[in-house]
Amino acid sequence: VNNMNLDRLIKQWETVGDRLDTAANKTKYLSAAAAGGLFASAKAAMDYESAFAGVEQMVEGTDTELQQLNTDIREMALETPQSATALADIAKSAGQLGVSTPYVADFTKMVADLVSVTDLSADEGAANLAKFANIIQMDETYYNNLGSTILELGKSASSTETEIVDMSQRIAATGNLTGLTAAQILAISTALSDLGIEAEAGGTAISKLLRQMQIAVATGNQDLQSFASVAGTSASEFAAAFEEDAAGALAQFIQGLQNAEKSGESATVILNDMGLSEVRLSNAILALTSSGDLLTQHLATANQAWEENTALTDTANQKYQTTAAQLQLAKNAIVA
């Protein structure tokens, strides 16, 4: 009996030992998972802390303003499928490129939305858009209008948003000097990009043309009469049209060249007689001349998109409902 009891006791202890081993193995895996989670959490915190330290270096503001920006970025990550760290990097670029502190969050959201729904990259998009806004001295309350216009033009054109923004930077300075609005600069850039003209060549060409028109209007020289004659107006009418709406006067000039071609005249000869024979310049003008109402259409699209200011928000919100975006938002929430 004693031997039987001893055997039973040994078997019971063996069973207990097996269960303890199983429990130990499970605890080991749970501990590893917990440790992994803690490590991931710590890394996310350190990554964001490092990124926001960069923001603090580049964005000038009071402690209260910077704390609010910190809160804005973290909350933005719960609404935008970009990580808080990525958003902080955009905010850092904004500060570095002169976006004023009260508008850094607005600029960051605009760039993040554009990056989510277009081919623009975060780094280049932030840099180029901030530079564009600086060059034309754009009112910072219109950042979302800028994004909506770029998006709407990209949807209606064969050009990519990156190509539109690249061209716009080349035209921005002269466009601003001649009174073009941001929407008009973007529209002209889109038309040139649609025609396969590279940013450097197109930007240089259209800037020369606008500048020459501006000088003609300002001085009343012989060129003014030439521009007016092509546009089908008097010199005084063309000057008034240019001063009121330079983009409209440009479109009127292009329309005049189109009409001349339809009447059997050579646009090339007309440009040569006007001293507009430089290769890049004449190629750009002739390309616009042969493009029908492309320029006029893009001007209408840009003006409407800027005025309505809904395209970017609507498109981004729609994109954020996709499974991929929702998964990223869920991940952002876990990280937060």
XYZ file of C-alpha atoms in Angstrom:
336
model
C 0.000 0.000 0.000
C 2.796 2.318 0.895
C 4.447 1.674 -2.452
C 1.153 2.386 -4.263
C 0.707 5.634 -2.343
C 4.258 6.598 -3.139
C 3.772 5.907 -6.862
C 0.562 7.971 -6.846
C 2.319 10.813 -5.074
C 5.183 10.757 -7.566
C 2.729 10.893 -10.502
C 0.875 13.787 -8.877
C 4.073 15.754 -8.484
C 5.012 14.985 -12.078
C 1.649 16.399 -13.170
C 2.164 19.487 -11.043
C 5.665 19.880 -12.467
C 4.374 19.678 -16.042
C 1.773 22.330 -15.305
C 4.327 24.581 -13.678
C 6.575 24.231 -16.737
C 3.668 25.119 -19.011
C 2.797 28.134 -16.879
C 6.421 29.211 -16.858
C 6.605 29.010 -20.648
C 3.418 31.061 -21.011
C 4.725 33.614 -18.554
C 7.937 33.793 -20.531
C 6.032 34.618 -23.743
C 3.808 37.117 -21.981
C 6.844 38.745 -20.432
C 8.529 38.925 -23.817
C 5.427 40.488 -25.354
C 5.160 42.973 -22.515
C 8.828 43.837 -22.840
C 8.429 44.269 -26.598
C 5.453 46.536 -26.083
C 7.312 48.619 -23.548
C 10.287 48.885 -25.888
C 8.075 49.963 -28.817
C 6.306 52.464 -26.583
C 9.578 53.882 -25.330
C 10.982 54.121 -28.870
C 7.862 55.907 -30.135
C 8.097 58.343 -27.248
C 11.782 58.993 -27.859
C 11.281 59.401 -31.618
C 8.534 61.951 -31.097
C 10.446 63.730 -28.347
C 13.429 64.057 -30.682
C 11.225 65.248 -33.559
C 9.473 67.857 -31.439
C 12.815 69.057 -30.086
C 13.553 69.955 -33.712
C 10.264 71.841 -33.874
C 11.184 73.818 -30.759
C 14.496 74.768 -32.352
C 12.888 76.072 -35.545
C 9.565 77.498 -34.381
C 9.805 80.686 -32.376
C 7.164 80.890 -29.693
C 6.395 81.097 -26.014
C 6.252 77.978 -23.861
C 2.469 78.163 -24.020
C 2.455 78.415 -27.829
C 4.858 75.502 -28.213
C 2.869 73.377 -25.773
C -0.273 74.111 -27.784
C 1.539 73.141 -30.986
C 2.666 69.922 -29.302
C -0.947 69.153 -28.419
C -2.144 70.076 -31.916
C 0.340 67.721 -33.581
C -0.523 64.794 -31.320
C -4.242 65.322 -31.864
C -3.649 65.697 -35.610
C -2.101 62.223 -35.672
C -5.475 60.835 -34.516
C -7.190 62.407 -37.539
C -4.515 62.110 -40.227
C -2.790 58.866 -41.331
C 0.621 60.392 -40.718
C 2.532 59.568 -37.550
C 3.011 62.234 -34.901
C 6.739 62.089 -35.635
C 6.165 62.683 -39.366
C 3.841 65.592 -38.567
C 6.457 67.061 -36.247
C 8.993 66.904 -39.085
C 6.618 68.893 -41.314
C 6.107 71.427 -38.524
C 9.874 71.726 -38.150
C 10.213 72.513 -41.865
C 7.418 75.064 -41.551
C 9.242 76.891 -38.785
C 12.541 76.700 -40.617
C 10.979 78.198 -43.751
C 9.316 81.117 -42.037
C 5.758 79.987 -41.355
C 4.659 82.056 -38.371
C 3.958 80.217 -35.133
C 0.150 80.650 -35.046
C -0.125 79.020 -38.490
C 2.375 76.158 -38.185
C -0.391 73.694 -37.272
C -2.567 74.833 -40.215
C 0.359 74.506 -42.611
C 1.250 71.079 -41.220
C -2.311 69.816 -41.658
C -2.480 71.137 -45.223
C 0.790 69.438 -46.206
C -0.185 66.197 -44.447
C -3.496 66.107 -46.319
C -1.815 66.808 -49.664
C 0.810 64.129 -49.028
C -1.993 61.644 -48.301
C -3.924 62.280 -51.531
C -1.299 63.397 -54.096
C 2.179 62.471 -55.290
C 3.806 65.224 -53.194
C 6.345 64.029 -50.629
C 6.317 65.466 -47.112
C 9.827 66.946 -47.243
C 9.700 68.502 -50.708
C 6.045 69.408 -50.406
C 6.560 71.309 -47.166
C 9.671 73.091 -48.444
C 8.281 74.074 -51.841
C 4.886 75.200 -50.593
C 6.390 77.286 -47.791
C 8.809 78.910 -50.229
C 6.001 79.604 -52.694
C 3.890 81.231 -49.990
C 6.866 83.307 -48.860
C 7.716 84.512 -52.365
C 4.213 85.718 -53.140
C 3.751 87.007 -49.581
C 0.572 84.980 -49.233
C -1.772 85.634 -46.335
C -1.239 82.651 -44.023
C -4.951 82.216 -43.419
C -5.157 80.790 -46.953
C -2.988 77.692 -46.576
C -5.930 75.344 -47.048
C -7.082 77.337 -50.100
C -3.620 76.779 -51.558
C -3.841 73.035 -50.977
C -7.372 72.822 -52.398
C -6.343 74.650 -55.559
C -3.299 72.454 -56.152
C -5.386 69.323 -55.642
C -8.216 70.436 -57.926
C -5.798 71.451 -60.688
C -4.019 68.124 -60.368
C -7.324 66.273 -60.740
C -8.307 68.208 -63.866
C -4.888 68.175 -65.565
C -2.429 65.683 -66.978
C 0.280 67.208 -64.783
C 1.080 65.852 -61.347
C 0.807 68.032 -58.273
C 4.580 67.907 -57.886
C 5.048 69.271 -61.411
C 2.521 72.044 -60.765
C 4.246 73.126 -57.549
C 7.707 72.994 -59.159
C 6.609 75.213 -62.033
C 4.810 77.585 -59.685
C 7.989 78.273 -57.762
C 9.676 79.387 -60.986
C 6.877 81.830 -61.786
C 6.122 83.020 -58.257
C 8.437 86.033 -58.050
C 7.471 87.596 -61.387
C 3.857 86.596 -60.905
C 3.772 88.430 -57.603
C 5.400 91.529 -59.115
C 2.875 91.621 -61.942
C -0.121 91.199 -59.650
C -1.008 87.567 -60.272
C -2.877 85.792 -57.496
C -1.679 82.486 -56.070
C -4.491 80.682 -57.905
C -3.530 82.307 -61.228
C 0.141 81.382 -60.823
C -0.866 77.780 -60.129
C -3.189 77.759 -63.154
C -0.538 79.089 -65.552
C 1.946 76.580 -64.129
C -0.512 73.754 -64.724
C -1.086 74.791 -68.340
C 2.650 74.884 -69.044
C 3.236 71.553 -67.301
C 0.374 69.973 -69.246
C 2.154 70.937 -72.449
C 5.248 69.005 -71.406
C 7.344 72.099 -70.738
C 9.934 71.621 -68.006
C 9.771 73.810 -64.923
C 13.002 75.712 -65.558
C 12.248 76.454 -69.204
C 8.571 77.236 -68.681
C 9.150 79.349 -65.614
C 11.847 81.418 -67.303
C 9.778 81.884 -70.472
C 6.503 82.961 -68.919
C 8.317 85.206 -66.441
C 10.026 87.016 -69.325
C 6.729 87.452 -71.130
C 4.920 88.818 -68.072
C 7.811 91.114 -67.268
C 7.900 92.450 -70.823
C 4.164 93.081 -70.707
C 4.524 94.889 -67.392
C 7.305 97.155 -68.727
C 5.257 97.915 -71.843
C 2.247 98.882 -69.738
C 4.333 100.944 -67.326
C 6.229 102.865 -70.019
C 3.684 102.919 -72.825
C 6.407 101.967 -75.297
C 5.963 100.455 -78.755
C 5.652 96.966 -77.271
C 2.385 98.007 -75.644
C 0.862 98.734 -79.022
C 2.113 95.376 -80.308
C 0.601 93.441 -77.405
C -2.649 95.362 -77.781
C -2.781 94.792 -81.519
C -2.416 91.022 -81.092
C -5.000 91.003 -78.297
C -7.413 92.945 -80.481
C -7.677 96.005 -78.219
C -6.347 99.545 -78.047
C -3.147 100.239 -76.142
C -5.050 101.918 -73.312
C -7.522 99.048 -73.071
C -4.753 96.448 -72.905
C -2.903 98.472 -70.259
C -6.057 98.741 -68.158
C -6.769 95.036 -68.585
C -3.229 94.101 -67.525
C -3.283 96.316 -64.458
C -6.644 94.915 -63.374
C -5.995 91.252 -64.230
C -2.564 90.348 -65.601
C -3.515 86.684 -66.083
C -6.606 87.711 -68.027
C -4.505 89.977 -70.260
C -2.065 87.111 -70.849
C -4.941 84.829 -71.845
C -6.281 87.571 -74.127
C -2.883 87.833 -75.831
C -2.742 84.052 -76.347
C -6.288 84.141 -77.736
C -5.219 86.882 -80.153
C -2.398 84.687 -81.458
C -4.867 81.816 -81.886
C -7.186 84.073 -83.873
C -4.278 85.224 -86.018
C -3.401 81.613 -86.830
C -7.005 80.898 -87.769
C -6.872 83.883 -90.131
C -3.845 82.457 -91.889
C -1.167 84.507 -90.150
C 1.884 82.934 -88.579
C 2.170 83.242 -84.814
C 5.891 82.570 -85.169
C 6.311 85.561 -87.473
C 4.246 87.776 -85.152
C 6.408 86.835 -82.172
C 9.571 87.402 -84.193
C 8.369 90.868 -85.210
C 7.690 91.624 -81.534
C 11.176 90.565 -80.493
C 9.848 87.476 -78.724
C 11.944 85.032 -80.714
C 14.152 83.636 -77.954
C 13.761 79.849 -78.184
C 12.375 79.051 -74.732
C 10.105 82.074 -74.800
C 8.665 81.512 -78.263
C 8.272 77.758 -77.671
C 6.244 78.350 -74.526
C 4.026 80.976 -76.166
C 3.487 78.855 -79.270
C 2.655 75.819 -77.130
C -0.008 77.821 -75.296
C -1.268 79.165 -78.615
C -1.785 75.666 -79.989
C -3.444 74.365 -76.804
C -6.898 75.832 -77.394
C -8.577 77.118 -74.244
C -6.338 75.123 -71.882
C -5.058 78.226 -70.063
C -8.538 79.715 -69.725
C -9.927 76.443 -68.357
C -7.188 76.111 -65.745
C -7.641 79.722 -64.671
C -11.358 79.088 -64.137
C -10.687 75.857 -62.230
C -8.068 77.463 -59.991
C -10.188 80.502 -59.170
C -13.195 78.345 -58.303
C -11.179 75.899 -56.189
C -9.565 78.759 -54.269
C -12.916 80.410 -53.632
C -14.738 77.240 -52.563
C -11.824 75.921 -50.476
C -13.356 72.460 -50.024
C -11.462 70.155 -52.388
C -8.598 69.237 -50.057
C -10.704 68.637 -46.957
C -13.340 66.630 -48.818
C -10.831 64.469 -50.699
C -8.674 63.865 -47.635
C -11.655 62.897 -45.476
C -12.780 60.459 -48.145
C -9.298 58.950 -48.363
C -9.113 58.613 -44.584
C -12.109 56.254 -44.653
C -10.141 53.610 -46.585
C -8.985 50.482 -44.765
C -5.307 51.364 -45.082
C -5.856 54.830 -43.643
C -8.035 53.497 -40.823
C -5.341 50.973 -39.897
C -2.750 53.745 -39.755
C -5.080 55.876 -37.639
C -5.599 52.926 -35.283
C -1.848 52.505 -35.010
C -1.460 56.227 -34.303
C -4.069 55.934 -31.537
C -2.199 53.003 -29.966
C 1.097 54.883 -30.152
C -0.547 57.957 -28.618
